[in-house]
mmCIF file of C-alpha atoms in Angstrom:
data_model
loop_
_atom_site.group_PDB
_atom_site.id
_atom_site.type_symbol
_atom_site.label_atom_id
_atom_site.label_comp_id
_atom_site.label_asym_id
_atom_site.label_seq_id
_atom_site.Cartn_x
_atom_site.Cartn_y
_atom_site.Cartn_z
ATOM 1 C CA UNK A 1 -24.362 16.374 40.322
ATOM 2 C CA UNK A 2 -20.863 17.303 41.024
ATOM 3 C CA UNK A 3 -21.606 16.957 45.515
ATOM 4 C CA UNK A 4 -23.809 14.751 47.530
ATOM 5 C CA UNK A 5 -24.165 15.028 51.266
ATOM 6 C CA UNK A 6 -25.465 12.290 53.651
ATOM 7 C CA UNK A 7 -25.625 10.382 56.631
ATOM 8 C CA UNK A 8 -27.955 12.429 58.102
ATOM 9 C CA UNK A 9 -30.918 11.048 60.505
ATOM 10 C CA UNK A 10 -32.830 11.141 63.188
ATOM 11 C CA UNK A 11 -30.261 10.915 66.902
ATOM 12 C CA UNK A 12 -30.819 11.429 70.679
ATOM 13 C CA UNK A 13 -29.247 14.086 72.304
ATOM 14 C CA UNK A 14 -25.278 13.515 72.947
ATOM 15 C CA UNK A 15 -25.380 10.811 70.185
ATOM 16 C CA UNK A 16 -22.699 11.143 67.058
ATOM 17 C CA UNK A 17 -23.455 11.579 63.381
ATOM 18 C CA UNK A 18 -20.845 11.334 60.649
ATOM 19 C CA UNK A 19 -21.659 13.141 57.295
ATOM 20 C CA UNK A 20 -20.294 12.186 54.023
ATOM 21 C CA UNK A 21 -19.686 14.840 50.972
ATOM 22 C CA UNK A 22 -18.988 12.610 47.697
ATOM 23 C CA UNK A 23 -17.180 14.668 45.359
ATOM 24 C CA UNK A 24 -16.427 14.321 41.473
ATOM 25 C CA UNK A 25 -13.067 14.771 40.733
ATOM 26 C CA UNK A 26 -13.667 18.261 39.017
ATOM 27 C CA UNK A 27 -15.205 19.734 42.270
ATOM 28 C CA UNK A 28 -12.936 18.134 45.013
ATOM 29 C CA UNK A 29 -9.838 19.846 43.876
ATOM 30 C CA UNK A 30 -11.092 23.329 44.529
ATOM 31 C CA UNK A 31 -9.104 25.812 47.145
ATOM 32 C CA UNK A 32 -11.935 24.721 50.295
ATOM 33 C CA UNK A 33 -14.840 22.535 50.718
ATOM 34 C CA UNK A 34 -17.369 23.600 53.515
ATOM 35 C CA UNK A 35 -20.423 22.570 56.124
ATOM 36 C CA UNK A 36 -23.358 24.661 56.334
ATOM 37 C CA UNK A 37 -26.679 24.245 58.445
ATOM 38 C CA UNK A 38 -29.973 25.540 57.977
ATOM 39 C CA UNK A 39 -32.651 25.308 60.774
ATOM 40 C CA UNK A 40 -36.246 25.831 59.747
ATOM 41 C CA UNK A 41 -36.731 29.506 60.065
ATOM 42 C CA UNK A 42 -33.301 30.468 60.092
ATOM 43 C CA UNK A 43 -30.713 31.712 57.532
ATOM 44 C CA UNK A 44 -28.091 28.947 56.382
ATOM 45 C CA UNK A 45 -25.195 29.380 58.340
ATOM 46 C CA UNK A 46 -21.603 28.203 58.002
ATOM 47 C CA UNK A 47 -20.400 25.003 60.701
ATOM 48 C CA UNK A 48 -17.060 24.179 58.913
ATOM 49 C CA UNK A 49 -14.405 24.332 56.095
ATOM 50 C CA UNK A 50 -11.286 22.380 55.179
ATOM 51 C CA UNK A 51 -8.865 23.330 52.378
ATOM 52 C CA UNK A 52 -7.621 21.305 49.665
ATOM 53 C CA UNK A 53 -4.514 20.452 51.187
ATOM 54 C CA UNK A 54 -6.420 19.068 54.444
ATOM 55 C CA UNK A 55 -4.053 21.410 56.522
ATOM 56 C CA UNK A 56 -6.038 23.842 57.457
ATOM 57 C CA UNK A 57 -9.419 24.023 59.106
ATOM 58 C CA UNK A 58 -11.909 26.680 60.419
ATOM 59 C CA UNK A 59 -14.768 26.084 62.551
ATOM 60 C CA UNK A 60 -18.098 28.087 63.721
ATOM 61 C CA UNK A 61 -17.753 28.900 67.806
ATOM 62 C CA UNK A 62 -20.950 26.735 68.354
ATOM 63 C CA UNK A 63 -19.088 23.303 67.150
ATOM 64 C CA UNK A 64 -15.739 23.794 68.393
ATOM 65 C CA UNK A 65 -14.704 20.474 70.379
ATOM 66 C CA UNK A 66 -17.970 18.492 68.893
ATOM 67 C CA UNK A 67 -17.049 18.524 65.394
ATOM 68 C CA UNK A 68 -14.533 17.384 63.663
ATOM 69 C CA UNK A 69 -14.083 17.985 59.010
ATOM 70 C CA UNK A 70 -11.757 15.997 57.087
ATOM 71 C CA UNK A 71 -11.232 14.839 53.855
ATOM 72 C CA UNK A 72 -9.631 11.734 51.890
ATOM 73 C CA UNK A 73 -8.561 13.144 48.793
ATOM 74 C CA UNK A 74 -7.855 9.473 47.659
ATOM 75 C CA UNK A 75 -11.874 9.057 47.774
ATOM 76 C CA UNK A 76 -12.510 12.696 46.680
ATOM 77 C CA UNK A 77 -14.952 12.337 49.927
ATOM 78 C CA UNK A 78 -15.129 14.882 52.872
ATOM 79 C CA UNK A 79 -16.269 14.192 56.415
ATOM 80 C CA UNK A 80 -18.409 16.008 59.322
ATOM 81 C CA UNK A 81 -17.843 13.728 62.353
ATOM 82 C CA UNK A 82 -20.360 15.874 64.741
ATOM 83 C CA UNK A 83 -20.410 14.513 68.522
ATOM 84 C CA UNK A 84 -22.100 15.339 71.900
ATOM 85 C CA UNK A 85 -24.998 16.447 69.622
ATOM 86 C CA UNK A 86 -27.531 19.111 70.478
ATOM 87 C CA UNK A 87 -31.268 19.925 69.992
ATOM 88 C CA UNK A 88 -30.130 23.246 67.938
ATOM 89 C CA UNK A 89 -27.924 21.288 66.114
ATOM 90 C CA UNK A 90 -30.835 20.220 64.135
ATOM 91 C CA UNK A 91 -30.656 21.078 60.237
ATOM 92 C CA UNK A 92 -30.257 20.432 56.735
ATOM 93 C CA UNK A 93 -26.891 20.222 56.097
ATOM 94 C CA UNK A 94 -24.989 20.986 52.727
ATOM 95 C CA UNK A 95 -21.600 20.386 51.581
ATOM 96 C CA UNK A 96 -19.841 23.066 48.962
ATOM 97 C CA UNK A 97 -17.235 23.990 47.192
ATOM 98 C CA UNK A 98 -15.322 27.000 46.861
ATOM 99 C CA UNK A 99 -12.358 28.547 44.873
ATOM 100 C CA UNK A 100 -11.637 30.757 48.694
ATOM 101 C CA UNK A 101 -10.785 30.143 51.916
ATOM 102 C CA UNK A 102 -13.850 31.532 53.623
ATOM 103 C CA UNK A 103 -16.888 31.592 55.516
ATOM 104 C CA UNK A 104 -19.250 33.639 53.563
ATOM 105 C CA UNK A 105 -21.721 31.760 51.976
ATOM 106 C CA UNK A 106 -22.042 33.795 48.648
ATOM 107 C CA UNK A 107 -18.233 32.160 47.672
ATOM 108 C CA UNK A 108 -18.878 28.546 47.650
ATOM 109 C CA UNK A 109 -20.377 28.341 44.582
ATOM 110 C CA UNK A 110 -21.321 24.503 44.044
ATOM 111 C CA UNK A 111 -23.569 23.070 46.198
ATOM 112 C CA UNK A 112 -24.880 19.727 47.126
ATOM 113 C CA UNK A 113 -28.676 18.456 48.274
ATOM 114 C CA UNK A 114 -28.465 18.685 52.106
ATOM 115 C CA UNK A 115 -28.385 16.287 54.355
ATOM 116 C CA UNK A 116 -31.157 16.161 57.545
ATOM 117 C CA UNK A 117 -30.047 16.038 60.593
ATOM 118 C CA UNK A 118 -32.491 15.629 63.845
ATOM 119 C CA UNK A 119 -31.703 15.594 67.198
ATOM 120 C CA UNK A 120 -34.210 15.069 69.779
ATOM 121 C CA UNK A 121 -34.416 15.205 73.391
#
């Protein structure tokens, strides 16, 4: 298993949730690692991506100013601090790698297990 999400769980609505994405050392120096979500019923979709360097960051409209990706490349371990959380932010959430800076699925190409995340009102 070259990525393992969690710290996902079961939160009230406005509560915080921080994900972990434990990397081997082959995987974590890739161009980008990203956040995606996927809702029962609903196509995975990206939240987040950080590069390699940690310098730059891209986020979906629907998290902007809630959550927060970083990485500690000392740890080879990336981070999804997720605040002021929502019913609809209620997923699975995976952490993957990719050799592009991008949002399209289809280009991260290693994956890890997903993470559960449920937020009830």
């Amino acid at each position: 298993v070259q990525l393992q999400a969690s710290g996902g769980g079961l939160v009230q609505v406005g509560d915080s949730l921080r994900l972990s994405c434990a990397a081997s050392d082959r995987t974590f120096y890739r161009d980008s690692l990203g956040w995606f979500r996927q809702a029962p019923g609903r196509e995975r979709e990206f939240v987040a991506a950080i590069r390699w360097s940690g310098r730059l960051t891209n986020y979906a409209d629907f998290v902007k100013g809630r959550f927060t990706i970083a990485r500690d490349q000392n740890k080879n371990t990336a981070s999804l601090q997720m605040n002021n959380l929502k019913p609809e932010d209620s997923a699975v959430y995976y952490c993957a790698a990719s050799n592009y800076w991008s949002v399209r699925e289809r280009l991260y190409d290693t994956w890890g297990q997903g993470t559960q995340v449920t937020v009830s009102s």
